[in-house]
Short mmCIF file of C-alpha atoms in Angstrom, two decimals:
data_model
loop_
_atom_site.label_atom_id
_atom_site.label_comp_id
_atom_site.label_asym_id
_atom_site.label_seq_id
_atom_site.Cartn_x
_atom_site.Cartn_y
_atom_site.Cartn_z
CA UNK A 6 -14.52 -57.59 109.71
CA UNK A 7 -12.27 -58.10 106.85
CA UNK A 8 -10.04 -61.06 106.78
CA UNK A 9 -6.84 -58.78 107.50
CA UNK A 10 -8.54 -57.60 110.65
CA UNK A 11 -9.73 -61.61 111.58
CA UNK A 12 -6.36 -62.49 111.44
CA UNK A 13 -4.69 -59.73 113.53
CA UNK A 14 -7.88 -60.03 116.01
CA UNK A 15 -7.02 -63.68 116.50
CA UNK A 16 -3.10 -62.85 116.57
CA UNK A 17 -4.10 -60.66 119.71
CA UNK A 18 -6.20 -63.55 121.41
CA UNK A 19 -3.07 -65.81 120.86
CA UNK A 20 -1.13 -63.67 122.31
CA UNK A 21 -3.55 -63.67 125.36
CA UNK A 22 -3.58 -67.43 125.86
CA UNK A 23 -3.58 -68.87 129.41
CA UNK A 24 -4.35 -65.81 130.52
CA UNK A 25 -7.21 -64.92 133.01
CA UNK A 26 -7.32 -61.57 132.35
CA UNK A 27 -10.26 -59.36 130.32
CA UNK A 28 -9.61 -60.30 126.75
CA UNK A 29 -7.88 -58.22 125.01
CA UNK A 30 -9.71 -55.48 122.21
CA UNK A 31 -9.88 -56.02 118.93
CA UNK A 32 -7.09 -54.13 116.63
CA UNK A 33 -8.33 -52.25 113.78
CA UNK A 34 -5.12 -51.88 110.75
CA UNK A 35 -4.81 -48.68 109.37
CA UNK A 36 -3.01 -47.88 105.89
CA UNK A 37 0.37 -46.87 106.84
CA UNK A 38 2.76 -45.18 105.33
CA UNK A 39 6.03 -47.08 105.92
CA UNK A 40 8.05 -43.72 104.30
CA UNK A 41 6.56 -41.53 108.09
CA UNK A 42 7.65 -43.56 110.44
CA UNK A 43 9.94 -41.52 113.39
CA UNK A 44 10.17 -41.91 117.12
CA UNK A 45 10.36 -39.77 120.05
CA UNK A 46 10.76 -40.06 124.16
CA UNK A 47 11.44 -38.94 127.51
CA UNK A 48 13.61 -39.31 129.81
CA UNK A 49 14.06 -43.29 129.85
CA UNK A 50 11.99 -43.22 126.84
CA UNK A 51 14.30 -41.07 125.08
CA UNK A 52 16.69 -44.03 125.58
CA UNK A 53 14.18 -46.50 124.10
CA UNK A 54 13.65 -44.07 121.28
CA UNK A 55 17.41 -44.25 120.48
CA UNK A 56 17.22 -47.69 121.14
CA UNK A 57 14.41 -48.59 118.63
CA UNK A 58 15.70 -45.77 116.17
CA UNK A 59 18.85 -48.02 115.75
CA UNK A 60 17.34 -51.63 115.67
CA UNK A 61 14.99 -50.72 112.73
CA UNK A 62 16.26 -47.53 110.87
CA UNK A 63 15.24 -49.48 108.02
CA UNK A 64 12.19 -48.06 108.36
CA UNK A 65 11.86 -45.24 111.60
CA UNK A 66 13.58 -42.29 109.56
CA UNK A 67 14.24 -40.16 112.74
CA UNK A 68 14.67 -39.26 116.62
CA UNK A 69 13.58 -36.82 119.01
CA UNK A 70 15.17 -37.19 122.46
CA UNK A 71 14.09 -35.37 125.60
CA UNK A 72 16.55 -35.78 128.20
CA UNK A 73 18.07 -38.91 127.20
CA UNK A 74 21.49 -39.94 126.68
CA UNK A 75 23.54 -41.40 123.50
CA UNK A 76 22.73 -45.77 122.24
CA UNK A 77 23.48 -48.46 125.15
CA UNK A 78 25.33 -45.24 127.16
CA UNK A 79 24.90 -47.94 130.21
CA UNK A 80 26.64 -50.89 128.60
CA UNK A 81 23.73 -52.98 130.64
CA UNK A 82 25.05 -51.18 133.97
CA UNK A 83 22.65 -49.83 136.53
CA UNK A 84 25.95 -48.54 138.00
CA UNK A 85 26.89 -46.43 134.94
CA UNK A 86 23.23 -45.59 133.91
CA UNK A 87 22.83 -44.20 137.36
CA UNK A 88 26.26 -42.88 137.08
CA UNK A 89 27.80 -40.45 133.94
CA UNK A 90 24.63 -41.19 132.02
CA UNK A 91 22.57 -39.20 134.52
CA UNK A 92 25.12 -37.26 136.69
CA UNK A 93 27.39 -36.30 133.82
CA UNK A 94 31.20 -37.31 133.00
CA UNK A 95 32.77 -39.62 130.52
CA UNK A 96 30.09 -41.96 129.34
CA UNK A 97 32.98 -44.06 127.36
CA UNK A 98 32.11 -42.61 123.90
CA UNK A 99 34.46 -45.18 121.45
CA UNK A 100 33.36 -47.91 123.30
CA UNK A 101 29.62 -47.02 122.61
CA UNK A 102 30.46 -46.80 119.20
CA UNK A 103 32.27 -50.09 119.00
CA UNK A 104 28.89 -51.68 120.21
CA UNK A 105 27.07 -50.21 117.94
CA UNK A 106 29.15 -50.84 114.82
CA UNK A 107 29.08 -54.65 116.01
CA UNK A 108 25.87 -54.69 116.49
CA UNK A 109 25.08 -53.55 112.79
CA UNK A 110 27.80 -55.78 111.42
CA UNK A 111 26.67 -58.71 113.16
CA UNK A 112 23.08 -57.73 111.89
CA UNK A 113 21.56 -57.17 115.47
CA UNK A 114 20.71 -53.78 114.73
CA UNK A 115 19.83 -52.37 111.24
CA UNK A 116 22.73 -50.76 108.97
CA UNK A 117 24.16 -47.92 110.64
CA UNK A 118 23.86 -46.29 106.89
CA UNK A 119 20.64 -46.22 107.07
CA UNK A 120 21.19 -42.95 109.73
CA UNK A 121 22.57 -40.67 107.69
CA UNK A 122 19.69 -38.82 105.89
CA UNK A 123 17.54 -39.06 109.16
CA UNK A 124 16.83 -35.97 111.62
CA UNK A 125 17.56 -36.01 115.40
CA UNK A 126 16.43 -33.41 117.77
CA UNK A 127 17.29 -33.38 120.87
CA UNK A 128 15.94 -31.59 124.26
CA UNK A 129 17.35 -30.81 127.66
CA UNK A 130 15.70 -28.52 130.19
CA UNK A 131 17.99 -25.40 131.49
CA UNK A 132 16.01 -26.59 135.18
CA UNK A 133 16.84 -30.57 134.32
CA UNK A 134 18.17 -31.59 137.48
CA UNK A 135 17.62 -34.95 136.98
CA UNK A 136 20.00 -35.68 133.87
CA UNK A 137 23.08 -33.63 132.99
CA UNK A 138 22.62 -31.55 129.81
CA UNK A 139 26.23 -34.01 129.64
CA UNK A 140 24.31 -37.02 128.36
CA UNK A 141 22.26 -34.80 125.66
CA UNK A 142 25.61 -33.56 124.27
CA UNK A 143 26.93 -37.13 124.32
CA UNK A 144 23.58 -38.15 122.61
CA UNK A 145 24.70 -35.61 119.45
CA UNK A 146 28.19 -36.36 119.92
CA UNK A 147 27.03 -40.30 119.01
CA UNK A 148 24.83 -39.70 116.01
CA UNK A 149 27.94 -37.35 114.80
CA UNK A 150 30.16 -39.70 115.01
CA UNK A 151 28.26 -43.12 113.88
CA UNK A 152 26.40 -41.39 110.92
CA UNK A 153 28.10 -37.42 110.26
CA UNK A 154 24.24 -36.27 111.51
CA UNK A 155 24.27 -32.55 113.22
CA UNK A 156 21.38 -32.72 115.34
CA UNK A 157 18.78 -30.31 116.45
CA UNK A 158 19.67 -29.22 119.99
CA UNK A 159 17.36 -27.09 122.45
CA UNK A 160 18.57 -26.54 125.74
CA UNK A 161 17.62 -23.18 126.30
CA UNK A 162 14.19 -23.29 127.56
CA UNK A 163 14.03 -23.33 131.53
CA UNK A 164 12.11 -26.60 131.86
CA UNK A 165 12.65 -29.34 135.04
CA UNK A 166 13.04 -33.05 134.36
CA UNK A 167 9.77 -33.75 132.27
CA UNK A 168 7.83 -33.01 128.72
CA UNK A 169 7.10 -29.36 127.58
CA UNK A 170 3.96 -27.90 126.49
CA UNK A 171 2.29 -25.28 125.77
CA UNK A 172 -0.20 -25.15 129.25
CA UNK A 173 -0.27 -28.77 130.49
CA UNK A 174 1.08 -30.39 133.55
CA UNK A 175 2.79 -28.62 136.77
CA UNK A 176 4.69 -25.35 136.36
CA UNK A 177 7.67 -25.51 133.64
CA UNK A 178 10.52 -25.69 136.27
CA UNK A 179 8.58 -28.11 138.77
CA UNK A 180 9.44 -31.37 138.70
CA UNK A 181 6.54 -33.34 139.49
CA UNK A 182 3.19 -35.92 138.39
CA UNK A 183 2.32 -36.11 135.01
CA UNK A 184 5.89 -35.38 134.50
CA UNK A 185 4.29 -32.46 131.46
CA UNK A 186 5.89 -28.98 131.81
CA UNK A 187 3.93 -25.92 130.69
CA UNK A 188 6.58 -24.21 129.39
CA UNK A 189 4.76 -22.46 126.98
CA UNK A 190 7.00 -23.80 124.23
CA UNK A 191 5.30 -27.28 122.02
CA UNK A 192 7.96 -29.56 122.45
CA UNK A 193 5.61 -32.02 120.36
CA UNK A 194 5.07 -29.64 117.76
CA UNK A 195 8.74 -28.43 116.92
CA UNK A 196 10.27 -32.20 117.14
CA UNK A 197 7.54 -32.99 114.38
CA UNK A 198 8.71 -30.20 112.58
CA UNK A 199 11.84 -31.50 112.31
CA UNK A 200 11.29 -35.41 112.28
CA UNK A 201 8.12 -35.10 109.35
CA UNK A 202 9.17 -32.03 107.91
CA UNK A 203 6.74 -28.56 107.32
CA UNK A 204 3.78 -29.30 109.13
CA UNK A 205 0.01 -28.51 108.75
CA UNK A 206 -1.22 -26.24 111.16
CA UNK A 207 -2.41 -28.19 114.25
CA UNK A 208 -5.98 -28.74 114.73
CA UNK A 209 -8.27 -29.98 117.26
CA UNK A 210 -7.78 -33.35 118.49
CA UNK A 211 -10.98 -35.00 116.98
CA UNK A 212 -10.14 -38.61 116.42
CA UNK A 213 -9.83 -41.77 118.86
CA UNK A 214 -7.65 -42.60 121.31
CA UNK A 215 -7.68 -46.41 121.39
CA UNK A 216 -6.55 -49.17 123.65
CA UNK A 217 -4.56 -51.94 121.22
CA UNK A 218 -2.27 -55.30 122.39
CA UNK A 219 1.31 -55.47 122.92
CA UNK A 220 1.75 -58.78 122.24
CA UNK A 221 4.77 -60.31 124.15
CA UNK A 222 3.89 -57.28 127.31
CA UNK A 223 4.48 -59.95 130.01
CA UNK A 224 7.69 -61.00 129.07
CA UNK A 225 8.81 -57.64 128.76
CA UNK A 226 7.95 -56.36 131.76
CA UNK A 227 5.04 -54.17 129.83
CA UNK A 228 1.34 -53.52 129.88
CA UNK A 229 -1.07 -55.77 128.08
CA UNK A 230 -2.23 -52.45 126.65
CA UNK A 231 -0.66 -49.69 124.51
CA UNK A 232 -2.53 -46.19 123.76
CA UNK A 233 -2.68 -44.65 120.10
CA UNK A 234 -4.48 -41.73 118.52
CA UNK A 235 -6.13 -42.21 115.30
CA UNK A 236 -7.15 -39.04 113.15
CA UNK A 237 -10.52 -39.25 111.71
CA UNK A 238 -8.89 -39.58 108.16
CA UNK A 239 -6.65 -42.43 109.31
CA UNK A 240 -9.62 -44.36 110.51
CA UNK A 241 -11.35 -43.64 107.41
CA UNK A 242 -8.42 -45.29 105.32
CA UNK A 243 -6.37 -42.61 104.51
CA UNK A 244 -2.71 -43.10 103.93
CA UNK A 245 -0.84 -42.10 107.12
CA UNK A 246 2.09 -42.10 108.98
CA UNK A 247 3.34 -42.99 112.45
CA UNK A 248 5.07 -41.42 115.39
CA UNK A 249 6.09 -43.96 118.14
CA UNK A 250 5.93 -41.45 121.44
CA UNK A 251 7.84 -43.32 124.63
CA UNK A 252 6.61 -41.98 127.89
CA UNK A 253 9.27 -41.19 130.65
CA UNK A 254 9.77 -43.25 133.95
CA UNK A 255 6.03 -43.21 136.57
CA UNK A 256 4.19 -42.00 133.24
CA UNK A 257 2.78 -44.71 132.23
CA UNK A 258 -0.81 -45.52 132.16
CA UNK A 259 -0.72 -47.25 135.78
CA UNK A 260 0.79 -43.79 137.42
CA UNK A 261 -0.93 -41.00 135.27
CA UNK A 262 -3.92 -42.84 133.19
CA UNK A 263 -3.75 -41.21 129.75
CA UNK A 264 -2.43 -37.98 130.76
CA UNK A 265 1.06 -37.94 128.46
CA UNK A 266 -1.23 -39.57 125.54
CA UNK A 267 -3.49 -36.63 125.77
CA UNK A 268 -1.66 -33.42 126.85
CA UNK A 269 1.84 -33.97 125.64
CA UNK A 270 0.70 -31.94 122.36
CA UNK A 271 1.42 -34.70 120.15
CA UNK A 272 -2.40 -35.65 119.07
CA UNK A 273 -3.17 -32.26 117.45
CA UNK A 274 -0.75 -32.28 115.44
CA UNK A 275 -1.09 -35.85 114.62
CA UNK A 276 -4.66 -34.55 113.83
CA UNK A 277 -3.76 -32.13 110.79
CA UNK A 278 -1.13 -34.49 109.23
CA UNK A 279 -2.20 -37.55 108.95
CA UNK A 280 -0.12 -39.22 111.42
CA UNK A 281 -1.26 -41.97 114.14
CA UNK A 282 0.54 -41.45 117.42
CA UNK A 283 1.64 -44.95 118.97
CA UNK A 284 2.05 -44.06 122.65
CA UNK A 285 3.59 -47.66 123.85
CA UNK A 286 3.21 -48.68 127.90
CA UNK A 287 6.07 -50.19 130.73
CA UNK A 288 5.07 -51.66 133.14
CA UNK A 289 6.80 -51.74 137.07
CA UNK A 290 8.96 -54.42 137.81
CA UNK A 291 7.14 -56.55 140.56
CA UNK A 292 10.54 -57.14 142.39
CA UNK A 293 12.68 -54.04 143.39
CA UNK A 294 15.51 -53.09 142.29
CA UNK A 295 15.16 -54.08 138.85
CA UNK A 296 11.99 -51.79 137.58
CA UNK A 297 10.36 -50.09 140.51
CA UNK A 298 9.22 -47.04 138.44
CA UNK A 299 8.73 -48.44 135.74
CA UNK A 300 11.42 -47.21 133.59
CA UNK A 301 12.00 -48.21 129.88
CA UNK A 302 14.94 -50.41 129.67
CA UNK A 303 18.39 -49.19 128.69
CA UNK A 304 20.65 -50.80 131.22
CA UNK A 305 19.63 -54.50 130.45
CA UNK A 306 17.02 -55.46 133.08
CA UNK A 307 15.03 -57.24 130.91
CA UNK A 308 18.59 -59.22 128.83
CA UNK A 309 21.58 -58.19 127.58
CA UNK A 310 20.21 -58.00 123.85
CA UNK A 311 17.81 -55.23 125.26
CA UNK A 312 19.32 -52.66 123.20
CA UNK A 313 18.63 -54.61 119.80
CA UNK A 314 16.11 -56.21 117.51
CA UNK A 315 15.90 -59.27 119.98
CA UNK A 316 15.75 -56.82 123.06
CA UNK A 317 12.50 -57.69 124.42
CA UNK A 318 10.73 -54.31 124.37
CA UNK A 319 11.93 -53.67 120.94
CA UNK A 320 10.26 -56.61 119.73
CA UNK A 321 7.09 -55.78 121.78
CA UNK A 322 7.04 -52.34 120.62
CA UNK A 323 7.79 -53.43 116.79
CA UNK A 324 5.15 -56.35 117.13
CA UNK A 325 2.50 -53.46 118.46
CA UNK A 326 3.38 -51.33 115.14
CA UNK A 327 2.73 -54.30 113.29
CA UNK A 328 -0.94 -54.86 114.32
CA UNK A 329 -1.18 -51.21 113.83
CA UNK A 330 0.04 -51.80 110.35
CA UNK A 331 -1.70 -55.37 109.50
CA UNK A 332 1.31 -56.38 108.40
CA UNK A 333 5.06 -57.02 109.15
CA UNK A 334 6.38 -53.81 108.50
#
């Protein structure tokens, strides 16, 4: 093992401490390219993607949102989240703004600047019962206003409340476990297209997918595990980049194993260009109401700072990239 890798190995058993759970695996760094970094989610992980997009657009250089709303749309309200965020309706668009611009200015977030060059694509199913096409329109109405950025907006294919693909999960207007859509349309594919640019051809899914730490989980109200897919190239040392994918609410490992880290369409695509796909895992919250299907957090049940660098998951998620990375990226 090289000394990079002994020091990130014994950064995960620190992290494990007191613990009398299996020991965590060992975490292999990979060469990464911090210029291909970009994010993507559904559902409540389409909020976290916003989320994280904002607290470190230093570095993630874009967004794809699948039914998900505009930044802190809840203002750390179940009540609001619940309400106009998911039902539709005035989701208090200056005052969303004013929190961001704080944010930045106060430095809890990364320079709203930084936004302007970056793609967003956005999603909502025409059979999306779940959350009002409302809250996608509010999501490009946001990144208009805070940055001048037109998104990409698709909200014409007749998908329920879940991820398209191609041919995996229940039928493309069903709502129902793994939460995949076979829509026949590559959801994966085309928000790649737009977040990296022209794409490779996808290939066959070759490489690994490996179990790695998320150091900080328990606090977070996460699993001691994340999931990521390593091409064969990126293993080997290659230069590559990274796609962050957040799973949607009960699709997590603990309700459908690794069935979003291996059909959502991401992986073969991830296999032709040189991209590792960081698939990040919630957990439930042991005590109702905060958590019970183990949602990502955007309406502040893990603290108020939730939607910033200090927001618990953010800094769980960023710490997992940085094992990933074998550095502080």
């Amino acid at each position: 093992m090289t000394a990079r890798g002994l020091t990130i190995f014994a950064a995960a058993l620190l992290a494990s401490c007191g613990s009398d759970e299996a020991p965590l695996p060992e975490v292999t760094s990979y060469n990464i390219d911090r210029d291909r970094i970009t994010v993507s989610g559904v559902s409540s992980g389409a909020m976290m993607a916003t989320q994280f997009h904002l607290a470190h657009s230093d570095f993630v250089g874009g967004v794809a949102m699948i039914a998900g709303g505009p930044y802190y749309c809840a203002e750390a309200s179940l009540q609001k989240g619940l309400g106009p965020c998911m039902k539709g309706g005035d989701m208090a668009m200056p005052s969303l703004l004013e929190y961001a611009r704080a944010a930045a200015a106060a430095g809890s977030i990364d320079d709203l600047g930084n936004l302007a060059d970056d793609p967003v694509w956005l999603f909502h199913g025409a059979n999306d019962v779940a959350m009002h096409a409302d809250a996608t329109q509010a999501a490009n109405e946001f990144y208009i206003a805070v940055a001048d950025v037109q998104a990409t907006l698709v909200d014409d294919i007749g998908a329920a409340h879940g991820f398209p693909t191609l041919d995996a999960g229940a039928a493309c207007n069903e709502m129902a476990e793994p939460w995949l859509n076979a829509c026949d349309y590559d959801a994966a594919g085309e928000l790649l297209g737009t977040l990296v640019g022209e794409l490779a051809p996808r290939a066959e899914a070759t490489g690994s997918v490996v179990e790695l730490p998320q150091p900080g989980a328990d606090d977070a109200t996460m699993l001691p595990l994340a999931l990521a897919y390593v091409p064969a190239t990126c293993a080997a040392g290659e230069s590559c980049g990274v796609h962050i994918a957040f799973h949607g609410c009960q699709q997590s490992s603990t309700y459908v194993g690794d069935a979003f880290a291996r059909d959502a369409g991401y992986n073969e695509w991830a296999e032709a260009n040189d991209l590792i796909v960081l698939y990040p895992q919630v957990d439930s919250s042991k005590i109702a109401p905060m958590n019970p299907m183990g949602c990502w957090d955007w309406w502040g049940y893990t603290d108020e700072n939730y939607a910033t660098r200090s927001g618990p998951q953010v800094m769980v998620v960023k710490a997992t990239l940085d094992l990933l990375a074998g550095e502080t990226l």
